[in-house]
Amino acid sequence: MERATDQAAGNLEGARPVLGRDDPLQKVVRMAEVYGCARLGVMGGTFDPVHVGHLACAEMARDACGLDEVQFMVAPRPWMKGGRDIVDVEARIDMCRLAVEGNPAFSVSTLEAGREGKTYTSDTLRELRAMLPDEVQLFFIIGADTLSTLPGWHEQEQLARLATFVCVARPGREDSAALLAAARAKGFDVEWVDAPLLDISSSDVRRRVREGDTVRYLVPDAVRDYIERHGIYGGGERG
């Protein structure tokens, strides 16, 4: 792909920030240094809570695009979520960490966690680009419904230069060509990945917990246990 050249142009002037020894970005930095290239996938969201559909989407993107690492970027307050109450970001980070345990290609980023005000993807990708060597390619993972809104995102022109966008969608969507054409007309580099996706939403998980219904197999067991242990979403599973 030609995206690596565009991404390099997005790097900020001066030396890169020094990453901590335990920073999950160290993995792709080392790979870039050893092999001359690395591919980092970023999957942003509120993850309120993270569920198996998120994990499946990330894995399909990782496999299809040869990503070396996928980071779950937990947003404290995405601008598109409006006024809805969202569980504390620390709890959502904890749940994501529990969810990705056992998959060496998955990690959780706290880059956005301390950010005040609205959270924009362009800010996050700009920060990542400044932290990483030019040999690391950035891929931002989204779904087809999100792709339809992409041309209207904050700082759209800069956003299009910062990463390749990976759209993971069910096979056979009749509007796939139109969605791709609209995004590419705005300068976005988009990879389309057909994948068997699970019809699960965080809002449905929250509703089920609130009403005392089971969420077993909708979220990882460790996340389910965390929700029950901390009384999140105002309910308790029956039976």
Short mmCIF file of C-alpha atoms in Angstrom, two decimals:
data_model
loop_
_atom_site.label_atom_id
_atom_site.label_comp_id
_atom_site.label_asym_id
_atom_site.label_seq_id
_atom_site.Cartn_x
_atom_site.Cartn_y
_atom_site.Cartn_z
CA MET A 1 0.00 0.00 0.00
CA GLU A 2 0.98 3.62 -0.47
CA ARG A 3 -0.43 4.68 2.89
CA ALA A 4 2.91 4.39 4.68
CA THR A 5 4.27 7.39 2.76
CA ASP A 6 1.20 9.46 3.59
CA GLN A 7 1.40 8.49 7.24
CA ALA A 8 5.05 9.42 7.43
CA ALA A 9 4.14 12.89 6.26
CA GLY A 10 1.78 13.15 9.22
CA ASN A 11 4.53 12.72 11.80
CA LEU A 12 5.16 15.73 13.98
CA GLU A 13 8.47 17.51 13.83
CA GLY A 14 11.17 16.59 16.34
CA ALA A 15 11.99 13.49 18.32
CA ARG A 16 9.32 10.93 19.06
CA PRO A 17 8.03 10.72 22.65
CA VAL A 18 9.76 7.99 24.66
CA LEU A 19 7.44 5.06 25.28
CA GLY A 20 7.35 3.40 28.67
CA ARG A 21 8.76 -0.12 28.93
CA ASP A 22 5.28 -1.59 29.44
CA ASP A 23 3.55 0.49 26.79
CA PRO A 24 1.72 -1.91 24.43
CA LEU A 25 3.03 0.12 21.49
CA GLN A 26 6.51 -1.21 22.22
CA LYS A 27 5.64 -4.43 20.39
CA VAL A 28 5.02 -2.79 17.01
CA VAL A 29 7.94 -0.40 17.50
CA ARG A 30 10.29 -3.34 18.00
CA MET A 31 8.83 -5.14 14.99
CA ALA A 32 9.33 -2.06 12.85
CA GLU A 33 12.94 -1.81 14.01
CA VAL A 34 13.67 -5.49 13.36
CA TYR A 35 11.68 -6.08 10.16
CA GLY A 36 11.49 -2.58 8.71
CA CYS A 37 7.69 -2.47 8.90
CA ALA A 38 4.77 -3.22 11.22
CA ARG A 39 1.02 -2.89 11.05
CA LEU A 40 -0.98 -1.53 13.98
CA GLY A 41 -4.74 -1.80 14.05
CA VAL A 42 -6.79 0.53 16.24
CA MET A 43 -10.36 -0.21 17.25
CA GLY A 44 -11.94 2.74 18.97
CA GLY A 45 -15.13 2.88 20.94
CA THR A 46 -16.79 3.31 24.30
CA PHE A 47 -16.91 -0.47 24.87
CA ASP A 48 -19.77 -0.03 27.33
CA PRO A 49 -19.36 -2.95 27.72
CA VAL A 50 -16.97 -4.74 25.38
CA HIS A 51 -18.64 -7.86 23.94
CA VAL A 52 -17.73 -10.83 21.77
CA GLY A 53 -18.87 -9.00 18.64
CA HIS A 54 -16.12 -6.43 19.18
CA LEU A 55 -13.56 -9.19 19.61
CA ALA A 56 -14.70 -11.04 16.49
CA CYS A 57 -14.59 -7.84 14.41
CA ALA A 58 -11.05 -7.08 15.59
CA GLU A 59 -9.90 -10.62 14.85
CA MET A 60 -11.39 -10.61 11.34
CA ALA A 61 -9.60 -7.32 10.60
CA ARG A 62 -6.34 -8.61 12.08
CA ASP A 63 -6.44 -11.73 9.96
CA ALA A 64 -7.55 -10.10 6.70
CA CYS A 65 -5.09 -7.19 6.83
CA GLY A 66 -2.13 -8.96 8.41
CA LEU A 67 -2.11 -6.71 11.45
CA ASP A 68 0.64 -7.32 13.98
CA GLU A 69 -1.28 -5.77 16.84
CA VAL A 70 -4.82 -4.53 17.47
CA GLN A 71 -5.30 -1.96 20.20
CA PHE A 72 -8.70 -1.39 21.75
CA MET A 73 -8.82 2.38 22.22
CA VAL A 74 -11.29 3.13 25.02
CA ALA A 75 -12.84 6.57 24.64
CA PRO A 76 -13.84 8.55 27.74
CA ARG A 77 -16.46 10.64 25.96
CA PRO A 78 -16.84 10.23 22.17
CA TRP A 79 -18.38 13.29 20.58
CA MET A 80 -21.07 11.24 18.81
CA LYS A 81 -22.50 9.74 22.02
CA GLY A 82 -24.28 12.92 23.03
CA GLY A 83 -25.63 13.08 26.56
CA ARG A 84 -26.01 9.35 27.30
CA ASP A 85 -24.63 8.24 30.64
CA ILE A 86 -21.51 6.13 30.13
CA VAL A 87 -19.85 3.89 32.70
CA ASP A 88 -16.63 5.25 34.20
CA VAL A 89 -13.73 4.91 31.76
CA GLU A 90 -11.54 3.02 34.25
CA ALA A 91 -14.18 0.29 34.55
CA ARG A 92 -14.48 0.03 30.76
CA ILE A 93 -10.69 -0.24 30.46
CA ASP A 94 -10.69 -2.99 33.10
CA MET A 95 -13.37 -4.91 31.16
CA CYS A 96 -11.44 -4.56 27.90
CA ARG A 97 -8.26 -5.85 29.53
CA LEU A 98 -10.14 -8.87 30.84
CA ALA A 99 -11.68 -9.44 27.40
CA VAL A 100 -8.37 -9.49 25.49
CA GLU A 101 -6.48 -11.73 27.90
CA GLY A 102 -5.19 -14.78 26.09
CA ASN A 103 -4.84 -13.11 22.68
CA PRO A 104 -1.22 -11.95 22.24
CA ALA A 105 -2.21 -9.78 19.26
CA PHE A 106 -4.72 -7.73 21.27
CA SER A 107 -3.99 -4.97 23.76
CA VAL A 108 -5.80 -2.07 25.43
CA SER A 109 -4.74 1.56 25.14
CA THR A 110 -5.36 4.25 27.75
CA LEU A 111 -4.20 7.04 25.43
CA GLU A 112 -7.60 8.71 25.39
CA ALA A 113 -8.52 7.98 29.01
CA GLY A 114 -7.20 11.22 30.50
CA ARG A 115 -8.46 13.46 27.74
CA GLU A 116 -11.00 16.07 28.80
CA GLY A 117 -13.89 17.21 26.67
CA LYS A 118 -15.00 15.49 23.49
CA THR A 119 -12.88 12.72 22.00
CA TYR A 120 -12.04 12.90 18.30
CA THR A 121 -10.42 10.12 16.29
CA SER A 122 -8.24 12.64 14.46
CA ASP A 123 -6.63 13.71 17.75
CA THR A 124 -5.93 10.11 18.70
CA LEU A 125 -4.43 9.12 15.37
CA ARG A 126 -2.31 12.25 15.34
CA GLU A 127 -0.91 11.36 18.77
CA LEU A 128 -0.22 7.79 17.71
CA ARG A 129 1.47 8.94 14.52
CA ALA A 130 3.78 11.18 16.56
CA MET A 131 4.65 8.32 18.93
CA LEU A 132 5.46 5.75 16.26
CA PRO A 133 8.25 5.42 13.71
CA ASP A 134 7.31 5.95 10.08
CA GLU A 135 7.67 2.22 9.41
CA VAL A 136 4.52 1.50 11.45
CA GLN A 137 1.36 1.65 9.35
CA LEU A 138 -1.87 2.63 11.09
CA PHE A 139 -5.18 0.91 10.39
CA PHE A 140 -8.42 2.10 11.98
CA ILE A 141 -11.12 -0.58 12.26
CA ILE A 142 -14.78 0.36 11.73
CA GLY A 143 -18.08 -1.20 10.69
CA ALA A 144 -20.16 -0.50 7.60
CA ASP A 145 -22.59 1.78 9.45
CA THR A 146 -19.65 3.85 10.66
CA LEU A 147 -18.19 3.98 7.16
CA SER A 148 -21.34 5.71 5.97
CA THR A 149 -20.66 8.60 8.39
CA LEU A 150 -16.89 8.80 7.82
CA PRO A 151 -16.88 11.70 5.32
CA GLY A 152 -18.52 13.87 7.99
CA TRP A 153 -16.08 13.15 10.80
CA HIS A 154 -14.16 15.89 12.58
CA GLU A 155 -11.10 17.10 10.61
CA GLN A 156 -12.00 14.75 7.78
CA GLU A 157 -9.19 15.79 5.45
CA GLN A 158 -6.47 15.26 8.05
CA LEU A 159 -8.10 12.06 9.23
CA ALA A 160 -7.94 10.61 5.73
CA ARG A 161 -4.16 11.10 5.67
CA LEU A 162 -3.47 9.53 9.05
CA ALA A 163 -4.57 5.92 8.60
CA THR A 164 -5.99 3.26 6.36
CA PHE A 165 -9.57 2.48 7.38
CA VAL A 166 -10.65 -1.16 7.61
CA CYS A 167 -14.37 -1.70 7.19
CA VAL A 168 -15.52 -5.05 8.55
CA ALA A 169 -18.97 -5.96 7.28
CA ARG A 170 -21.25 -8.88 6.56
CA PRO A 171 -20.86 -10.31 3.05
CA GLY A 172 -23.35 -9.29 0.40
CA ARG A 173 -24.21 -5.75 1.47
CA GLU A 174 -25.90 -4.11 -1.49
CA ASP A 175 -24.59 -0.67 -0.54
CA SER A 176 -20.93 -1.67 -0.20
CA ALA A 177 -19.85 -0.14 -3.51
CA ALA A 178 -21.64 3.13 -2.77
CA LEU A 179 -20.17 3.36 0.74
CA LEU A 180 -16.66 2.74 -0.53
CA ALA A 181 -17.06 5.24 -3.37
CA ALA A 182 -18.30 7.98 -1.03
CA ALA A 183 -15.42 7.48 1.43
CA ARG A 184 -12.76 7.22 -1.25
CA ALA A 185 -14.09 10.35 -2.98
CA LYS A 186 -13.18 12.19 0.24
CA GLY A 187 -9.63 10.83 0.13
CA PHE A 188 -10.01 7.88 2.51
CA ASP A 189 -8.02 4.71 1.90
CA VAL A 190 -10.48 1.95 2.81
CA GLU A 191 -10.00 -1.81 2.97
CA TRP A 192 -13.28 -3.76 2.88
CA VAL A 193 -13.35 -7.04 4.84
CA ASP A 194 -16.25 -9.45 4.42
CA ALA A 195 -16.69 -11.31 7.69
CA PRO A 196 -19.33 -13.29 9.59
CA LEU A 197 -20.31 -10.80 12.29
CA LEU A 198 -22.33 -11.36 15.44
CA ASP A 199 -25.55 -9.40 15.92
CA ILE A 200 -24.69 -8.10 19.39
CA SER A 201 -24.76 -4.54 20.67
CA SER A 202 -23.54 -2.98 23.91
CA SER A 203 -26.94 -1.36 24.37
CA ASP A 204 -28.62 -4.77 24.26
CA VAL A 205 -26.10 -6.16 26.76
CA ARG A 206 -26.83 -3.25 29.10
CA ARG A 207 -30.58 -3.77 28.72
CA ARG A 208 -30.31 -7.47 29.44
CA VAL A 209 -28.24 -6.87 32.56
CA ARG A 210 -30.68 -4.19 33.72
CA GLU A 211 -33.63 -6.57 33.26
CA GLY A 212 -31.87 -9.49 34.91
CA ASP A 213 -31.44 -11.57 31.73
CA THR A 214 -28.39 -13.65 30.94
CA VAL A 215 -25.46 -12.23 29.01
CA ARG A 216 -23.45 -15.43 29.06
CA TYR A 217 -21.71 -15.92 25.68
CA LEU A 218 -22.54 -12.34 24.69
CA VAL A 219 -19.57 -11.04 26.67
CA PRO A 220 -16.45 -12.93 27.78
CA ASP A 221 -16.94 -14.76 31.08
CA ALA A 222 -14.41 -12.52 32.83
CA VAL A 223 -16.35 -9.42 31.72
CA ARG A 224 -19.63 -10.95 32.83
CA ASP A 225 -18.13 -11.70 36.25
CA TYR A 226 -16.80 -8.14 36.49
CA ILE A 227 -20.22 -6.66 35.68
CA GLU A 228 -21.89 -8.82 38.32
CA ARG A 229 -19.19 -8.25 40.94
CA HIS A 230 -19.30 -4.46 40.60
CA GLY A 231 -23.05 -4.15 40.04
CA ILE A 232 -22.63 -2.33 36.74
CA TYR A 233 -25.66 -1.48 34.60
CA GLY A 234 -28.07 -1.76 37.53
CA GLY A 235 -29.15 -5.34 37.43
CA GLY A 236 -28.41 -8.90 38.41
CA GLU A 237 -28.62 -11.98 36.27
CA ARG A 238 -31.40 -14.44 37.15
CA GLY A 239 -30.41 -17.98 37.97
#
